[in-house]
Tab-separated table of C-alpha atoms in Angstrom:
chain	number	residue	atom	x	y	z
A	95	UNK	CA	-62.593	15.908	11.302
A	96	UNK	CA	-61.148	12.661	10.603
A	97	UNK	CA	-59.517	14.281	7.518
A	98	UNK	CA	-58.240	17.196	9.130
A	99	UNK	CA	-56.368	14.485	11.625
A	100	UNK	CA	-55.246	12.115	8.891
A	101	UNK	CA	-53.251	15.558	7.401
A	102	UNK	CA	-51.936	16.214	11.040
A	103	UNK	CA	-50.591	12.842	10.807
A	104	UNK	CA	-49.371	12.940	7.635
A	105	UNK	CA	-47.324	16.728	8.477
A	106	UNK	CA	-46.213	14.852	11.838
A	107	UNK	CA	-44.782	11.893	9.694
A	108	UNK	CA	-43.099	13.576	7.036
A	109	UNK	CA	-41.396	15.759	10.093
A	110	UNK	CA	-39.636	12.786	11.574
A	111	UNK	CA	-38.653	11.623	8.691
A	112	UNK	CA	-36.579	14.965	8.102
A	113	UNK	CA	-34.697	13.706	10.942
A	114	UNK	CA	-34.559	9.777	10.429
A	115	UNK	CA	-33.900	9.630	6.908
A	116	UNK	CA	-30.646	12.056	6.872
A	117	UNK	CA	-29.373	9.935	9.675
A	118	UNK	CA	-28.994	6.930	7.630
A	119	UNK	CA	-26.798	8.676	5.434
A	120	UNK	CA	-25.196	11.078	8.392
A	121	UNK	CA	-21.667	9.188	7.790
A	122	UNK	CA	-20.834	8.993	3.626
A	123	UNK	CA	-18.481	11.456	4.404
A	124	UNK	CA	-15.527	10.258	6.043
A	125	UNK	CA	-14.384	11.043	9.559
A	126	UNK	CA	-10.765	9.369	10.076
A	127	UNK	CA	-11.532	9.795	13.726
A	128	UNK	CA	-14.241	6.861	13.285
A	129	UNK	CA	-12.023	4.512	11.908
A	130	UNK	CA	-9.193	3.783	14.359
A	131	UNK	CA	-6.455	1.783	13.144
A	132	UNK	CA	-5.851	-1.686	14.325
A	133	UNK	CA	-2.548	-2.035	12.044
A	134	UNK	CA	-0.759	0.719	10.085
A	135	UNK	CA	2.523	-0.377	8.035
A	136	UNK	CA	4.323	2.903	6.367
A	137	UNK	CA	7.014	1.663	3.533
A	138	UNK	CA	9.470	4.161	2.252
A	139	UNK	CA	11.378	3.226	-0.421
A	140	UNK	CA	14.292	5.481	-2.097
A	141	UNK	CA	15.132	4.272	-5.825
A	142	UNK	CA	13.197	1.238	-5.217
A	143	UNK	CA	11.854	1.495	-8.678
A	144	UNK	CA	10.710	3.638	-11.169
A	145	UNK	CA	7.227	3.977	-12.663
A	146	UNK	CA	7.239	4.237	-16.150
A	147	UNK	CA	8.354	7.377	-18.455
A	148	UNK	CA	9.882	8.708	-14.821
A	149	UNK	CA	12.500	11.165	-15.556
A	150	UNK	CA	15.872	10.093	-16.400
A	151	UNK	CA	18.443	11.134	-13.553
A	152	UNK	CA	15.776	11.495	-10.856
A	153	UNK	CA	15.691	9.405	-7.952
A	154	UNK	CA	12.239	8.096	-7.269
A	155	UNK	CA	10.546	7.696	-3.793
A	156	UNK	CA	8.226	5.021	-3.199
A	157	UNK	CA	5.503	5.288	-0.556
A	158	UNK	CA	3.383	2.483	0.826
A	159	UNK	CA	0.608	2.407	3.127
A	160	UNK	CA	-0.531	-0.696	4.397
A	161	UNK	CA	-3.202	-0.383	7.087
A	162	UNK	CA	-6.617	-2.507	9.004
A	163	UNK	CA	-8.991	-0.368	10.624
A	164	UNK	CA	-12.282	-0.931	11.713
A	165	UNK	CA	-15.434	1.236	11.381
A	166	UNK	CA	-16.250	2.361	14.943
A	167	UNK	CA	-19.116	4.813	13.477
A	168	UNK	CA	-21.780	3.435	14.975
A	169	UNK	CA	-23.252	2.406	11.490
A	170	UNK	CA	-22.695	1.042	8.132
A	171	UNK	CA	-20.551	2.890	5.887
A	172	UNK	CA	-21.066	3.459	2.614
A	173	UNK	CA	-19.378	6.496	1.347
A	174	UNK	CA	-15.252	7.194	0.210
A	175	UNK	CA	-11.999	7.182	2.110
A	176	UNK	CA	-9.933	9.166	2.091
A	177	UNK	CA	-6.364	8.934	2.778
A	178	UNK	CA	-4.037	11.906	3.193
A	179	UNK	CA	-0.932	12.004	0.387
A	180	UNK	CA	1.621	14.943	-0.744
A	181	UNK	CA	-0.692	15.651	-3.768
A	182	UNK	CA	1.261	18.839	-4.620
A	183	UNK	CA	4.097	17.023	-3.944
A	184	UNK	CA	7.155	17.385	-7.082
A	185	UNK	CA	6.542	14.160	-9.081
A	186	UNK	CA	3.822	13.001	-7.314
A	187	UNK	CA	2.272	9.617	-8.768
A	188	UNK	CA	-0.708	7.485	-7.399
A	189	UNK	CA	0.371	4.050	-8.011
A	190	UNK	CA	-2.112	2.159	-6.734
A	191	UNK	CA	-4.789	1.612	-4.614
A	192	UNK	CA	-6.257	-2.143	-3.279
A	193	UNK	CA	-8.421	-3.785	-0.546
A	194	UNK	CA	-8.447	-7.325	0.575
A	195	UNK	CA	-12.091	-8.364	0.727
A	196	UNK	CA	-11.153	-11.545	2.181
A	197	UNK	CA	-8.149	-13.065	4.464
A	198	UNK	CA	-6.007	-15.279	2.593
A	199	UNK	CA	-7.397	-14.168	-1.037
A	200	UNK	CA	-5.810	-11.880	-3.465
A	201	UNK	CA	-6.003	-7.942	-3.256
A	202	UNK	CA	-8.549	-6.390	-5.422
A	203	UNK	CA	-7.573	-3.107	-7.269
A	204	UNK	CA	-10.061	-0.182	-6.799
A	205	UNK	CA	-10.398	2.578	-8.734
A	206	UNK	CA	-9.611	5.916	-7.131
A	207	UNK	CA	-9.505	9.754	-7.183
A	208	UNK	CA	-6.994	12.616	-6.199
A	209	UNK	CA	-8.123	15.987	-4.683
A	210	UNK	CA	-4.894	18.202	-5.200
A	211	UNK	CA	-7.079	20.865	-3.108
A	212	UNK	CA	-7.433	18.234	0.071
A	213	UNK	CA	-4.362	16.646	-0.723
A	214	UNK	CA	-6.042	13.173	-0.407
A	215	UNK	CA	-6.735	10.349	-2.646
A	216	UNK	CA	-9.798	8.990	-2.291
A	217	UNK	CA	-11.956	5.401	-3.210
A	218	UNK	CA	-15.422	3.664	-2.497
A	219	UNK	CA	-14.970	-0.127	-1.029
A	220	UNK	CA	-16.210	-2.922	-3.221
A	221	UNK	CA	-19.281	-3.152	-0.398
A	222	UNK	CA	-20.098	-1.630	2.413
A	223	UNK	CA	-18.602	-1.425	5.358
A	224	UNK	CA	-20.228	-2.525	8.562
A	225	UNK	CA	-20.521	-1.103	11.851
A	226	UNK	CA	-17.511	-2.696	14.126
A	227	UNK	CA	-16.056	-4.689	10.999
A	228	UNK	CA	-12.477	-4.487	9.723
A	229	UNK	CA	-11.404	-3.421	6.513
A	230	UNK	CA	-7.850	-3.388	4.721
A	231	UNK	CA	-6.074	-1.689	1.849
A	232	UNK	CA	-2.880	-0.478	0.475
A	233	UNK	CA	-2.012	2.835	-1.177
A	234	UNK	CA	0.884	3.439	-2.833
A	235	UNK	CA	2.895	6.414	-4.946
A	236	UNK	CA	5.779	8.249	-5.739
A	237	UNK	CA	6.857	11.256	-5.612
A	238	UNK	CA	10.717	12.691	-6.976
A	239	UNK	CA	11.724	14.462	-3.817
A	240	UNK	CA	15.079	12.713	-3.139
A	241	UNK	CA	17.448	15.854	-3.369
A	242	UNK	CA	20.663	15.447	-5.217
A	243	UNK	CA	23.918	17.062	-4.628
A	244	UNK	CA	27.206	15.600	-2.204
A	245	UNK	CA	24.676	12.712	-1.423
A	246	UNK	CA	21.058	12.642	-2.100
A	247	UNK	CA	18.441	13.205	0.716
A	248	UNK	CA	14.720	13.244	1.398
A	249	UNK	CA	12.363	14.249	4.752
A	250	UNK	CA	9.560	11.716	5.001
A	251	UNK	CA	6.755	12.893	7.312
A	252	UNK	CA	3.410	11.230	8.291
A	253	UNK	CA	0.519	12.616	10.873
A	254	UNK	CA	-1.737	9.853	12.103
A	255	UNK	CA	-5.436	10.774	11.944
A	256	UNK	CA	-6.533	8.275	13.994
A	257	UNK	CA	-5.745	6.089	16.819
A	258	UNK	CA	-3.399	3.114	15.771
A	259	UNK	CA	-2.415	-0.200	17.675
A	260	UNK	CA	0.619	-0.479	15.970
A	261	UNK	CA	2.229	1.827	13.386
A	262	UNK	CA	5.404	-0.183	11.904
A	263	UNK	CA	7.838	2.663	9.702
A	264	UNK	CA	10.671	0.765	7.347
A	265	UNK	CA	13.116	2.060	5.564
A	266	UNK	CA	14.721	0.976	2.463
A	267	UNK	CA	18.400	1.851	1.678
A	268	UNK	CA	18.678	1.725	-2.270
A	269	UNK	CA	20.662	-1.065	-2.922
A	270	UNK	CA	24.334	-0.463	-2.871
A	271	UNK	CA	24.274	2.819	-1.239
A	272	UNK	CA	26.687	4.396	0.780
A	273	UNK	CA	27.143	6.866	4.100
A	274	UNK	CA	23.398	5.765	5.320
A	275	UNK	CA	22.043	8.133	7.666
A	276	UNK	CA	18.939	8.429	9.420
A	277	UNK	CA	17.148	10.695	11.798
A	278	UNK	CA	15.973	10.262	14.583
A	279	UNK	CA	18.022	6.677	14.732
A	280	UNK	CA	16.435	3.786	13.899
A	281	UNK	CA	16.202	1.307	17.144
A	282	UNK	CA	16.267	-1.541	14.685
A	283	UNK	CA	18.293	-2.572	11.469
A	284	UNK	CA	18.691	-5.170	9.582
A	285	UNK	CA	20.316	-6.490	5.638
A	286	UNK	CA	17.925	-8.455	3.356
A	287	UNK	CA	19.173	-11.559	1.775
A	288	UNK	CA	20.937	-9.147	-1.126
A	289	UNK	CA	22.443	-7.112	1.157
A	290	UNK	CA	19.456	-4.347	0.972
A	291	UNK	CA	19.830	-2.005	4.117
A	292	UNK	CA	16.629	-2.306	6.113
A	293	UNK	CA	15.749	0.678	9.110
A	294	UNK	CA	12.346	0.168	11.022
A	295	UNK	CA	10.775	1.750	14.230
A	296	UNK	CA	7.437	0.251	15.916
A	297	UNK	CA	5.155	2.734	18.185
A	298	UNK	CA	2.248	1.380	20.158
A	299	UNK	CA	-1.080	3.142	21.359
A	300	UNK	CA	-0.626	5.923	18.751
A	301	UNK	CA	-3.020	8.730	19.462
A	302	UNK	CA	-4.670	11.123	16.981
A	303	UNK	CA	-2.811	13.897	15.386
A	304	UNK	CA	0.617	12.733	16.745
A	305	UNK	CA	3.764	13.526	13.606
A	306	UNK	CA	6.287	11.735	13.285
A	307	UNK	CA	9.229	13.582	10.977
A	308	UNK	CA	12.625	11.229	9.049
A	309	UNK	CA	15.064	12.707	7.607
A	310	UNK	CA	17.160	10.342	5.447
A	311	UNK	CA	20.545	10.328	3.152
A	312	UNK	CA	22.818	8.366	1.264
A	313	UNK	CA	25.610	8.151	-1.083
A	314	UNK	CA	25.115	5.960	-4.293
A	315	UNK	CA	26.294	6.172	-7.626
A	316	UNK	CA	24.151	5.803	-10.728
A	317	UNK	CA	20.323	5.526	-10.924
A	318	UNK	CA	19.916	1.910	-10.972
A	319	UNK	CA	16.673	0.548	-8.931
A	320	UNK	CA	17.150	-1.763	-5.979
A	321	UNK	CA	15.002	-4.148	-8.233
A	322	UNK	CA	16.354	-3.769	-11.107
A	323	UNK	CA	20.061	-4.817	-9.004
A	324	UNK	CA	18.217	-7.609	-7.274
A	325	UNK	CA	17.465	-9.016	-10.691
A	326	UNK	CA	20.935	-8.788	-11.903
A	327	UNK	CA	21.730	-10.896	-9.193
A	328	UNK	CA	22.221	-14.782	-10.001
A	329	UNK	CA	19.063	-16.463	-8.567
A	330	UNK	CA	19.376	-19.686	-7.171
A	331	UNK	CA	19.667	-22.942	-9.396
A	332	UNK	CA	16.975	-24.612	-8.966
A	333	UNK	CA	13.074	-24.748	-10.953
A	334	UNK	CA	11.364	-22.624	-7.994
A	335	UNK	CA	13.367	-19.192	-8.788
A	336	UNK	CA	13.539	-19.589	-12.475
A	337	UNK	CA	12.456	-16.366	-14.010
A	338	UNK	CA	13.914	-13.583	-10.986
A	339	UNK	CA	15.274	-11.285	-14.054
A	340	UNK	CA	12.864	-8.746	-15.956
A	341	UNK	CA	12.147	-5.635	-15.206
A	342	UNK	CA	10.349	-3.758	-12.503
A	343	UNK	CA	7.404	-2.890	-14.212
A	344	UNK	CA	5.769	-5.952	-15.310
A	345	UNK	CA	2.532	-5.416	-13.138
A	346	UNK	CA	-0.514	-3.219	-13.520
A	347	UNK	CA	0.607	-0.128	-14.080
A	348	UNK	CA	-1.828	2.708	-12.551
A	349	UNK	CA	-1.577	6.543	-11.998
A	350	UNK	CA	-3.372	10.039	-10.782
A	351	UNK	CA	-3.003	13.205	-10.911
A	352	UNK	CA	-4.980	16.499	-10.992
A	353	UNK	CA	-7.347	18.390	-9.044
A	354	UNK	CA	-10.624	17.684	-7.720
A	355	UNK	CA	-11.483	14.032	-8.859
A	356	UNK	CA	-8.989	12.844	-11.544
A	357	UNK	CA	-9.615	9.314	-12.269
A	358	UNK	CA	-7.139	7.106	-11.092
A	359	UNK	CA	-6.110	3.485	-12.481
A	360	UNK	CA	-8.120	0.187	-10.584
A	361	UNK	CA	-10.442	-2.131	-11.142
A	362	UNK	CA	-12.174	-4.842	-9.456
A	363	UNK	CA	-9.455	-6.808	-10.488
A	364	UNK	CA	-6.717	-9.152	-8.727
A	365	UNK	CA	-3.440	-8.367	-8.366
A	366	UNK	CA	-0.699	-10.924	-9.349
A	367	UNK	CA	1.871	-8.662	-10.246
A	368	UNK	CA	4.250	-7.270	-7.588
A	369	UNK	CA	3.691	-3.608	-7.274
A	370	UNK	CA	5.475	-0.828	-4.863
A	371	UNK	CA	5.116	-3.145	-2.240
A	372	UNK	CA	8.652	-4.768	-2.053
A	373	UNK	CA	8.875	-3.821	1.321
A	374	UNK	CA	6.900	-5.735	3.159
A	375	UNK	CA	8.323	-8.969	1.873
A	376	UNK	CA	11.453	-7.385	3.715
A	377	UNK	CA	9.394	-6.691	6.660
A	378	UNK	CA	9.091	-10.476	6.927
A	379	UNK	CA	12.724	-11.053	6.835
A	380	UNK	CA	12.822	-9.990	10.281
A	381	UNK	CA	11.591	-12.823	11.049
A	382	UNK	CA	9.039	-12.006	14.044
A	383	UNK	CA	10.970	-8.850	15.000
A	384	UNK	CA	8.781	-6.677	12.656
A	385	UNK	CA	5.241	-8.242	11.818
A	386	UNK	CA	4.004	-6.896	8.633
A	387	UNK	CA	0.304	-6.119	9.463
A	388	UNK	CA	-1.827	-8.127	6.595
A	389	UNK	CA	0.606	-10.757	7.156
A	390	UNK	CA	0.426	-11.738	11.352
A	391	UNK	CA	0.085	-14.866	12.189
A	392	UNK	CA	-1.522	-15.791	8.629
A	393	UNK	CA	0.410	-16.287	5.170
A	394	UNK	CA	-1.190	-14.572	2.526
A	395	UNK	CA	-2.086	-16.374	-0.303
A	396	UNK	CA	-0.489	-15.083	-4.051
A	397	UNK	CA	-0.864	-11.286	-3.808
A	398	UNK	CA	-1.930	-11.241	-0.396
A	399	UNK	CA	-1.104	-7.548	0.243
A	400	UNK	CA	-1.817	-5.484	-2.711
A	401	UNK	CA	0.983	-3.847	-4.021
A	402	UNK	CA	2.097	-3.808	-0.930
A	403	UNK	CA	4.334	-6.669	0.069
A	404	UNK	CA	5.924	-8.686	-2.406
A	405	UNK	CA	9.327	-8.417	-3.747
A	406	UNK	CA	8.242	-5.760	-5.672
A	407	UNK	CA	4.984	-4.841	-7.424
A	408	UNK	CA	5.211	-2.903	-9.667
A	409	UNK	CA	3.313	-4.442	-12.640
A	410	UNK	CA	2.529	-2.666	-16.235
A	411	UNK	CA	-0.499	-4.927	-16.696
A	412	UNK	CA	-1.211	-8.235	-15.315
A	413	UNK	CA	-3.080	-11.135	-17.071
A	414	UNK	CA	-4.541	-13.539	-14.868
A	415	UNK	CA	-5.645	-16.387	-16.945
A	416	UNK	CA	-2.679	-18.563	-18.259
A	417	UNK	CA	-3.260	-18.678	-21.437
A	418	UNK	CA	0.403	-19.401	-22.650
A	419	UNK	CA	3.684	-20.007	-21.456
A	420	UNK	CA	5.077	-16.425	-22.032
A	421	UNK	CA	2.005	-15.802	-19.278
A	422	UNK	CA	2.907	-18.636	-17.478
A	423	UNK	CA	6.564	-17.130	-17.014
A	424	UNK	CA	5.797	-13.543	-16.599
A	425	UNK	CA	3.369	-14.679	-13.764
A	426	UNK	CA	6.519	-16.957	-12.141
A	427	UNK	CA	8.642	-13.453	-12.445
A	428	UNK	CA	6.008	-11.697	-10.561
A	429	UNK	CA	5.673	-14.571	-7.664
A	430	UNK	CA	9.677	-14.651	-7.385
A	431	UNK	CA	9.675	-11.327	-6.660
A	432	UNK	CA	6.641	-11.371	-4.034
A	433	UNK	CA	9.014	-14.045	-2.047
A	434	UNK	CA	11.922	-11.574	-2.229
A	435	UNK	CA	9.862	-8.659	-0.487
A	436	UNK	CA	8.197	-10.664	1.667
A	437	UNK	CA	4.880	-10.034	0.432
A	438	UNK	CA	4.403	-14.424	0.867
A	439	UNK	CA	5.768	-16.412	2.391
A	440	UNK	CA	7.995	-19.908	0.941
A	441	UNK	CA	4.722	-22.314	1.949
A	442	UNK	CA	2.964	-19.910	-0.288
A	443	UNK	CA	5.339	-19.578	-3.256
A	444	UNK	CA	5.550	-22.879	-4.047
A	445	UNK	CA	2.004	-23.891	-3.871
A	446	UNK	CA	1.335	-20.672	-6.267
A	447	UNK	CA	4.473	-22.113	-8.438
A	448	UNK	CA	2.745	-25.232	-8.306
A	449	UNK	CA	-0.352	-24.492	-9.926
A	450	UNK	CA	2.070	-22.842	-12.942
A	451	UNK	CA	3.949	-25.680	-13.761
């Protein structure tokens, strides 16, 4: 009798557990509807730069996505995001993908994957996520459809899948272009220091599925980057902006393609290169008007927004330890250019200078 109860138990137990067990894995798949956004920063970036081996005479377009949002699941999560991109898009590149474990602390690369079939990129956080806790990240590509003929042109559309706080949209007019238009009009404008057009909009309380669609053209001559024209520029003559010129791509360089799970670049790695962020260092520019969402109320320390806000990152491969001065230099290069696209702040340049010299 006793036995015949001990097996009862044992079927009753193993039952429960069918449900239990499953429902403390229920959410490794990721529901965007979970995971409302506190902050969502959108960069685009015609002929910002140019990745390398990018097709001569082709006009690049640089995408960033900067966002915080916090994991309203109800549990832990421990599975992939995934993010939404034009996979199928003509030139499409993943650049590169980045979290910021901590506040005030350097972004760490992760590596990632692209599903051409879901059009999304995908990556696993470092750890865990917790229930109610905030996470951040940047992901960033290109893609080659600026059209060229009279002028050259481009639609840039994004559908939230989530709630967002704030959404924050820039634009950045290639340096040196001409006949700027932009639909619908942008409420706010504004030059950098170089005289880089700058077109943002701000929405609050953004609710799920809402699209918003840009259409944007331009006259230039010439394929020249905007960073490549910032770097001709003269710098300023003093020790703290020594080393502006060099070329775009002297960060990590990192890239995706192909269908269901192709390896992207990453590593659990920090970024001190300046990668196709340039654009939120801009975003800082104006000065309170536009708050660049890793960067409220806090300065971020070195890379403080991966790839994501610095006068430019787009780095081939970074070294972190300074070994030697041609590191030493390369790494100045790299913080110079952070400054110029806001990606840190002065305060923060020169105490990352400091520790250089």
């Amino acid at each position: 009798m006793l036995k015949k109860k001990l097996l009862a138990l044992f079927v009753i137990t193993l039952f429960l557990m069918g449900f239990i067990v499953p429902n403390a894995y229920a959410e490794t798949t990721f529901q965007p509807e979970k995971f409302p956004y506190t902050d969502m920063q959108i960069q685009v970036m015609p002929e910002f730069d140019y990745p390398e081996n990018w097709p001569k005479d082709t006009p690049s377009l640089l995408i960033g996505q900067y966002g915080t949002f916090t994991n309203k699941s109800g549990q832990d999560f421990n599975g992939k995001i995934e993010i939404a991109v034009p996979a199928n898009e003509k030139g499409f590149q993943a650049y590169l993908v980045a979290e910021f474990p901590e506040d005030n602390k350097p972004e760490v690369q992760r590596p990632f994957d692209i599903d051409k079939d879901k059009e999304v990129i995908t990556w696993k956080p470092s750890k865990p996520i917790k229930n109610n806790e905030s996470y951040r990240f940047v992901v960033e590509y290109y893609t080659s459809s600026v059209e060229v003929k009279d002028n050259r042109s481009f639609t840039y559309e994004f559908t939230n899948p989530t709630e967002i706080g704030t959404l924050d949209v820039i634009f950045y007019a290639p340096m040196d272009a001409k006949e700027i238009t932009l639909e619908p009009k942008a409420p706010n404008n504004t030059k950098s220091e170089y005289g880089e057009e700058l077109f943002y909009y701000q929405y609050k309380d953004v609710k799920v599925g809402e699209n918003y669609t840009y259409s944007f053209s331009y006259q230039k001559d010439g394929f020249k980057s905007t960073l490549d024209a910032i770097n001709d520029k003269q710098p300023p003559n003093d020790e703290n902006h020594e080393g502006v010129n060099g070329t775009a791509t002297d960060q990590i360089t990192g890239g995706a393609s192909g269908s269901g799970g192709t390896s992207g670049s990453g590593g659990d790695r920090p970024l001190i290169g300046i990668g196709g962020a340039i654009v939120i260092g801009i975003a800082i520019i104006l000065a309170g008007v536009f708050v660049y969402l890793g960067l409220k109320g806090k300065s971020q320390s070195a890379p403080k927004t991966a790839t994501s806000k610095t006068v430019n990152h787009h780095p081939k491969k970074q070294q972190i330890k300074k070994e030697n001065k041609s590191i030493s230099v390369d790494e100045k290069k790299e913080l110079r250019k952070k400054l110029l696209t806001g990606k840190i702040d002065q305060e923060t340049y020169d105490e990352e200078m400091k520790k250089l010299i």
